[in-house]
């Protein structure tokens, strides 16, 4: 893990070289999402490392062409070189580098790194979840297990992917408060650190690389992650879209409280 964390910090330094540049090259991909030269540079750095050190592992990355050969592998790395590209392109701080490891459709390792804060979150299955802040000593992190009803919960919501249906849904949950934040990894990471209790995505626009790393961390910290129907999120699938949405909660009781109050039509279609 130490070598992986060091490599991810190096990737963070590459991202910061592009951060805040008014001349940043931004392209629009076929799915209408943005990609910058920073995404590609970070992707190259991480993929080259993984290919050199884990020759028998598959790789699924947002910025690599997916030939689904990964599906024949027992272990698959799942990478989003910059999660929160829109925030990054605006010069904002709410972006992160996400690297997860999948075994048999389950995330067993996750790293979420926010370069602007030098905030590193990571976990391995069965070994707990940890935080390193500004290269300090590792600190165990846990969710807020005592918040079991929505009226006492804080929800982390997106700055760039809100919709009227989600606003209505959150209003009907009578939450304690909502906090806007970029990056799926940082929102789920905040729950893992006890800085919020709930993240809901009622669209089909997220992908495996958005959730894999923070999923591993949040579950090791005591939380739960499912789709909008309450079913487990599976990984290394032929279709990598999170087509049934996402519900991440700090504990099982709160997750059940949310499920009991969801509208019949969960997805914003």
Short mmCIF file of C-alpha atoms in Angstrom, two decimals:
data_model
loop_
_atom_site.label_atom_id
_atom_site.label_comp_id
_atom_site.label_asym_id
_atom_site.label_seq_id
_atom_site.Cartn_x
_atom_site.Cartn_y
_atom_site.Cartn_z
CA UNK A 1 0.00 0.00 0.00
CA UNK A 2 2.81 2.46 0.82
CA UNK A 3 4.19 2.29 -2.71
CA UNK A 4 0.72 2.81 -4.18
CA UNK A 5 0.12 5.85 -1.97
CA UNK A 6 3.47 7.32 -2.98
CA UNK A 7 2.65 6.81 -6.66
CA UNK A 8 -0.76 8.47 -6.21
CA UNK A 9 0.86 11.46 -4.50
CA UNK A 10 3.16 11.77 -7.52
CA UNK A 11 0.07 11.72 -9.73
CA UNK A 12 -1.40 14.48 -7.59
CA UNK A 13 1.64 16.65 -8.24
CA UNK A 14 1.14 16.15 -11.96
CA UNK A 15 -2.49 17.28 -11.64
CA UNK A 16 -1.47 20.38 -9.69
CA UNK A 17 0.87 21.47 -12.48
CA UNK A 18 -2.25 22.05 -14.61
CA UNK A 19 -4.57 23.29 -11.87
CA UNK A 20 -5.83 26.85 -12.22
CA UNK A 21 -4.43 27.38 -15.73
CA UNK A 22 -6.70 29.61 -17.82
CA UNK A 23 -5.27 28.01 -20.97
CA UNK A 24 -6.09 24.44 -19.91
CA UNK A 25 -6.95 22.30 -22.93
CA UNK A 26 -10.47 20.91 -22.45
CA UNK A 27 -12.11 18.47 -24.86
CA UNK A 28 -15.66 17.09 -24.87
CA UNK A 29 -15.92 13.31 -25.18
CA UNK A 30 -18.62 11.34 -26.98
CA UNK A 31 -20.65 11.02 -23.76
CA UNK A 32 -20.60 14.83 -23.45
CA UNK A 33 -18.28 14.79 -20.42
CA UNK A 34 -15.14 16.93 -20.32
CA UNK A 35 -11.56 15.66 -20.38
CA UNK A 36 -8.48 17.81 -19.88
CA UNK A 37 -4.80 17.37 -20.60
CA UNK A 38 -4.42 16.89 -16.84
CA UNK A 39 -6.77 13.87 -16.86
CA UNK A 40 -4.68 12.28 -19.59
CA UNK A 41 -1.32 13.05 -17.96
CA UNK A 42 -2.42 11.62 -14.61
CA UNK A 43 -3.93 8.60 -16.35
CA UNK A 44 -0.66 7.89 -18.18
CA UNK A 45 1.39 8.10 -14.97
CA UNK A 46 -0.84 5.71 -13.03
CA UNK A 47 -1.48 3.23 -15.84
CA UNK A 48 2.23 2.93 -16.63
CA UNK A 49 2.93 2.14 -12.97
CA UNK A 50 0.15 -0.44 -12.74
CA UNK A 51 1.18 -2.18 -15.94
CA UNK A 52 4.79 -2.37 -14.76
CA UNK A 53 4.03 -3.71 -11.27
CA UNK A 54 0.81 -5.72 -11.76
CA UNK A 55 1.27 -7.39 -15.12
CA UNK A 56 -1.51 -9.96 -14.68
CA UNK A 57 -4.16 -7.47 -13.53
CA UNK A 58 -6.78 -5.87 -15.72
CA UNK A 59 -7.32 -2.11 -15.87
CA UNK A 60 -10.57 -0.19 -16.25
CA UNK A 61 -10.01 3.56 -16.56
CA UNK A 62 -12.26 6.42 -17.57
CA UNK A 63 -9.54 7.59 -19.95
CA UNK A 64 -8.66 4.25 -21.59
CA UNK A 65 -10.51 2.48 -24.38
CA UNK A 66 -12.24 -0.49 -22.75
CA UNK A 67 -11.79 -3.70 -24.71
CA UNK A 68 -13.43 -5.77 -21.90
CA UNK A 69 -10.40 -8.11 -21.79
CA UNK A 70 -10.39 -7.12 -18.09
CA UNK A 71 -13.40 -9.37 -17.57
CA UNK A 72 -11.15 -12.42 -17.89
CA UNK A 73 -8.97 -11.21 -15.00
CA UNK A 74 -9.33 -12.11 -11.32
CA UNK A 75 -8.03 -8.69 -10.24
CA UNK A 76 -8.88 -5.43 -12.00
CA UNK A 77 -7.73 -1.91 -11.20
CA UNK A 78 -10.44 0.73 -11.53
CA UNK A 79 -9.21 4.27 -12.14
CA UNK A 80 -10.59 7.77 -12.43
CA UNK A 81 -7.52 9.98 -12.92
CA UNK A 82 -9.46 13.13 -12.03
CA UNK A 83 -12.86 12.73 -10.41
CA UNK A 84 -14.52 16.12 -10.59
CA UNK A 85 -13.08 17.33 -13.89
CA UNK A 86 -15.61 20.17 -14.11
CA UNK A 87 -14.47 21.53 -10.73
CA UNK A 88 -10.83 21.03 -11.72
CA UNK A 89 -11.30 22.91 -14.98
CA UNK A 90 -12.86 25.83 -13.09
CA UNK A 91 -9.86 26.00 -10.77
CA UNK A 92 -11.82 24.57 -7.83
CA UNK A 93 -10.39 22.32 -5.13
CA UNK A 94 -13.11 19.63 -5.12
CA UNK A 95 -11.46 17.03 -7.31
CA UNK A 96 -9.69 13.79 -6.47
CA UNK A 97 -7.74 10.88 -7.90
CA UNK A 98 -9.54 7.56 -7.46
CA UNK A 99 -7.92 4.13 -7.64
CA UNK A 100 -9.71 0.96 -6.62
CA UNK A 101 -8.98 -2.75 -6.91
CA UNK A 102 -11.71 -5.26 -7.79
CA UNK A 103 -11.76 -9.00 -7.06
CA UNK A 104 -14.73 -11.10 -8.14
CA UNK A 105 -16.96 -8.05 -8.72
CA UNK A 106 -16.19 -6.59 -5.27
CA UNK A 107 -13.96 -3.58 -4.46
CA UNK A 108 -11.27 -4.79 -2.05
CA UNK A 109 -8.97 -1.75 -1.97
CA UNK A 110 -9.57 1.94 -2.45
CA UNK A 111 -7.52 5.15 -2.55
CA UNK A 112 -9.03 8.64 -2.77
CA UNK A 113 -6.55 11.53 -2.95
CA UNK A 114 -7.32 15.25 -2.95
CA UNK A 115 -4.10 16.92 -4.15
CA UNK A 116 -5.05 20.51 -3.22
CA UNK A 117 -5.45 19.54 0.45
CA UNK A 118 -2.93 16.69 0.45
CA UNK A 119 -5.72 14.53 1.86
CA UNK A 120 -5.31 10.79 1.37
CA UNK A 121 -8.05 8.28 2.23
CA UNK A 122 -7.48 4.56 1.78
CA UNK A 123 -8.64 1.12 2.83
CA UNK A 124 -8.08 -2.58 2.25
CA UNK A 125 -10.78 -5.16 2.80
CA UNK A 126 -10.72 -6.38 6.39
CA UNK A 127 -8.00 -3.93 7.48
CA UNK A 128 -10.00 -0.78 8.24
CA UNK A 129 -10.03 2.68 6.65
CA UNK A 130 -7.45 5.41 7.17
CA UNK A 131 -6.68 9.06 6.49
CA UNK A 132 -3.36 10.82 6.01
CA UNK A 133 -3.53 14.62 6.05
CA UNK A 134 -0.62 16.63 4.68
CA UNK A 135 1.57 13.53 4.72
CA UNK A 136 0.95 13.02 8.44
CA UNK A 137 0.69 9.71 10.26
CA UNK A 138 -2.21 7.41 9.30
CA UNK A 139 -5.37 7.93 11.36
CA UNK A 140 -8.26 5.43 11.47
CA UNK A 141 -11.56 6.81 10.18
CA UNK A 142 -15.12 5.72 10.91
CA UNK A 143 -18.60 6.83 9.96
CA UNK A 144 -21.15 8.38 12.33
CA UNK A 145 -22.97 5.22 13.34
CA UNK A 146 -25.32 7.00 15.75
CA UNK A 147 -27.17 8.99 13.07
CA UNK A 148 -29.90 6.55 12.08
CA UNK A 149 -32.73 8.81 10.88
CA UNK A 150 -32.73 11.22 7.97
CA UNK A 151 -33.88 14.17 10.09
CA UNK A 152 -30.49 14.12 11.84
CA UNK A 153 -28.42 13.43 8.73
CA UNK A 154 -26.24 15.64 6.56
CA UNK A 155 -26.35 14.89 2.84
CA UNK A 156 -23.45 15.65 0.50
CA UNK A 157 -24.80 16.86 -2.83
CA UNK A 158 -23.20 17.61 -6.17
CA UNK A 159 -22.44 21.09 -7.43
CA UNK A 160 -22.82 20.12 -11.08
CA UNK A 161 -25.30 17.22 -11.24
CA UNK A 162 -28.33 18.42 -9.27
CA UNK A 163 -31.86 18.04 -10.64
CA UNK A 164 -35.38 18.94 -9.54
CA UNK A 165 -36.28 15.33 -8.75
CA UNK A 166 -33.30 15.01 -6.39
CA UNK A 167 -34.12 18.34 -4.73
CA UNK A 168 -37.66 17.11 -4.11
CA UNK A 169 -36.43 13.76 -2.82
CA UNK A 170 -34.00 15.37 -0.38
CA UNK A 171 -36.65 17.82 0.79
CA UNK A 172 -39.01 14.95 1.60
CA UNK A 173 -36.30 13.27 3.69
CA UNK A 174 -36.34 16.29 6.08
CA UNK A 175 -32.57 16.28 6.38
CA UNK A 176 -30.66 18.21 9.00
CA UNK A 177 -28.68 19.97 6.26
CA UNK A 178 -27.12 19.57 2.83
CA UNK A 179 -23.57 20.44 1.81
CA UNK A 180 -22.48 20.97 -1.79
CA UNK A 181 -19.25 19.26 -2.82
CA UNK A 182 -17.59 18.18 -6.04
CA UNK A 183 -16.24 14.67 -6.75
CA UNK A 184 -18.08 11.47 -5.89
CA UNK A 185 -14.91 10.27 -4.19
CA UNK A 186 -14.76 13.27 -1.88
CA UNK A 187 -18.47 13.06 -1.02
CA UNK A 188 -18.31 9.38 -0.11
CA UNK A 189 -14.96 10.01 1.56
CA UNK A 190 -16.54 12.71 3.73
CA UNK A 191 -19.11 10.16 4.92
CA UNK A 192 -16.29 7.72 5.73
CA UNK A 193 -14.63 10.44 7.83
CA UNK A 194 -17.81 11.30 9.72
CA UNK A 195 -18.34 14.67 7.99
CA UNK A 196 -21.75 13.69 6.63
CA UNK A 197 -24.04 10.71 6.46
CA UNK A 198 -25.67 10.45 3.06
CA UNK A 199 -24.99 10.69 -0.67
CA UNK A 200 -27.71 10.03 -3.25
CA UNK A 201 -27.27 10.03 -7.02
CA UNK A 202 -30.62 9.53 -8.77
CA UNK A 203 -29.15 9.47 -12.29
CA UNK A 204 -27.62 6.76 -14.45
CA UNK A 205 -24.63 8.96 -15.30
CA UNK A 206 -22.04 7.61 -12.84
CA UNK A 207 -19.69 4.74 -13.64
CA UNK A 208 -17.70 2.05 -11.90
CA UNK A 209 -14.60 4.25 -11.74
CA UNK A 210 -16.57 6.93 -9.86
CA UNK A 211 -17.58 4.62 -7.02
CA UNK A 212 -15.06 1.77 -6.79
CA UNK A 213 -12.36 3.39 -4.63
CA UNK A 214 -14.66 5.32 -2.25
CA UNK A 215 -16.96 2.28 -2.00
CA UNK A 216 -14.09 0.20 -0.58
CA UNK A 217 -13.18 2.97 1.87
CA UNK A 218 -16.71 3.72 3.03
CA UNK A 219 -17.58 0.10 3.73
CA UNK A 220 -14.36 -0.41 5.72
CA UNK A 221 -15.24 2.73 7.70
CA UNK A 222 -18.65 1.28 8.63
CA UNK A 223 -20.89 2.58 5.83
CA UNK A 224 -22.95 0.97 3.10
CA UNK A 225 -23.19 1.57 -0.66
CA UNK A 226 -25.95 0.26 -2.92
CA UNK A 227 -27.82 1.19 -6.05
CA UNK A 228 -31.16 3.01 -5.89
CA UNK A 229 -33.00 -0.27 -5.42
CA UNK A 230 -30.90 -1.26 -2.42
CA UNK A 231 -28.98 -3.88 -4.39
CA UNK A 232 -25.16 -4.24 -4.13
CA UNK A 233 -23.03 -2.35 -6.62
CA UNK A 234 -21.10 -4.89 -8.69
CA UNK A 235 -17.85 -4.18 -10.51
CA UNK A 236 -15.91 -5.35 -13.55
CA UNK A 237 -19.18 -5.66 -15.43
CA UNK A 238 -19.68 -5.49 -19.20
CA UNK A 239 -21.77 -2.34 -18.69
CA UNK A 240 -19.85 -0.05 -16.34
CA UNK A 241 -22.69 2.48 -15.89
CA UNK A 242 -24.30 2.88 -12.47
CA UNK A 243 -27.60 2.64 -14.31
CA UNK A 244 -29.76 2.30 -11.17
CA UNK A 245 -28.22 5.23 -9.30
CA UNK A 246 -26.30 5.28 -6.02
CA UNK A 247 -27.18 5.46 -2.33
CA UNK A 248 -24.29 5.73 0.12
CA UNK A 249 -25.00 5.98 3.84
CA UNK A 250 -22.98 6.02 7.04
CA UNK A 251 -24.69 2.95 8.47
CA UNK A 252 -27.26 0.27 7.64
CA UNK A 253 -30.04 1.75 9.81
CA UNK A 254 -29.83 5.14 8.06
CA UNK A 255 -29.71 3.45 4.68
CA UNK A 256 -32.91 1.55 5.53
CA UNK A 257 -34.55 4.78 6.68
CA UNK A 258 -33.75 6.31 3.30
CA UNK A 259 -35.01 3.28 1.39
CA UNK A 260 -38.31 3.41 3.32
CA UNK A 261 -38.88 7.02 2.23
CA UNK A 262 -37.83 6.93 -1.41
CA UNK A 263 -40.41 7.77 -4.10
CA UNK A 264 -41.60 5.03 -6.46
CA UNK A 265 -39.72 6.75 -9.27
CA UNK A 266 -36.13 6.99 -8.03
CA UNK A 267 -34.24 7.69 -11.25
CA UNK A 268 -34.39 11.12 -12.86
CA UNK A 269 -35.22 10.12 -16.44
#
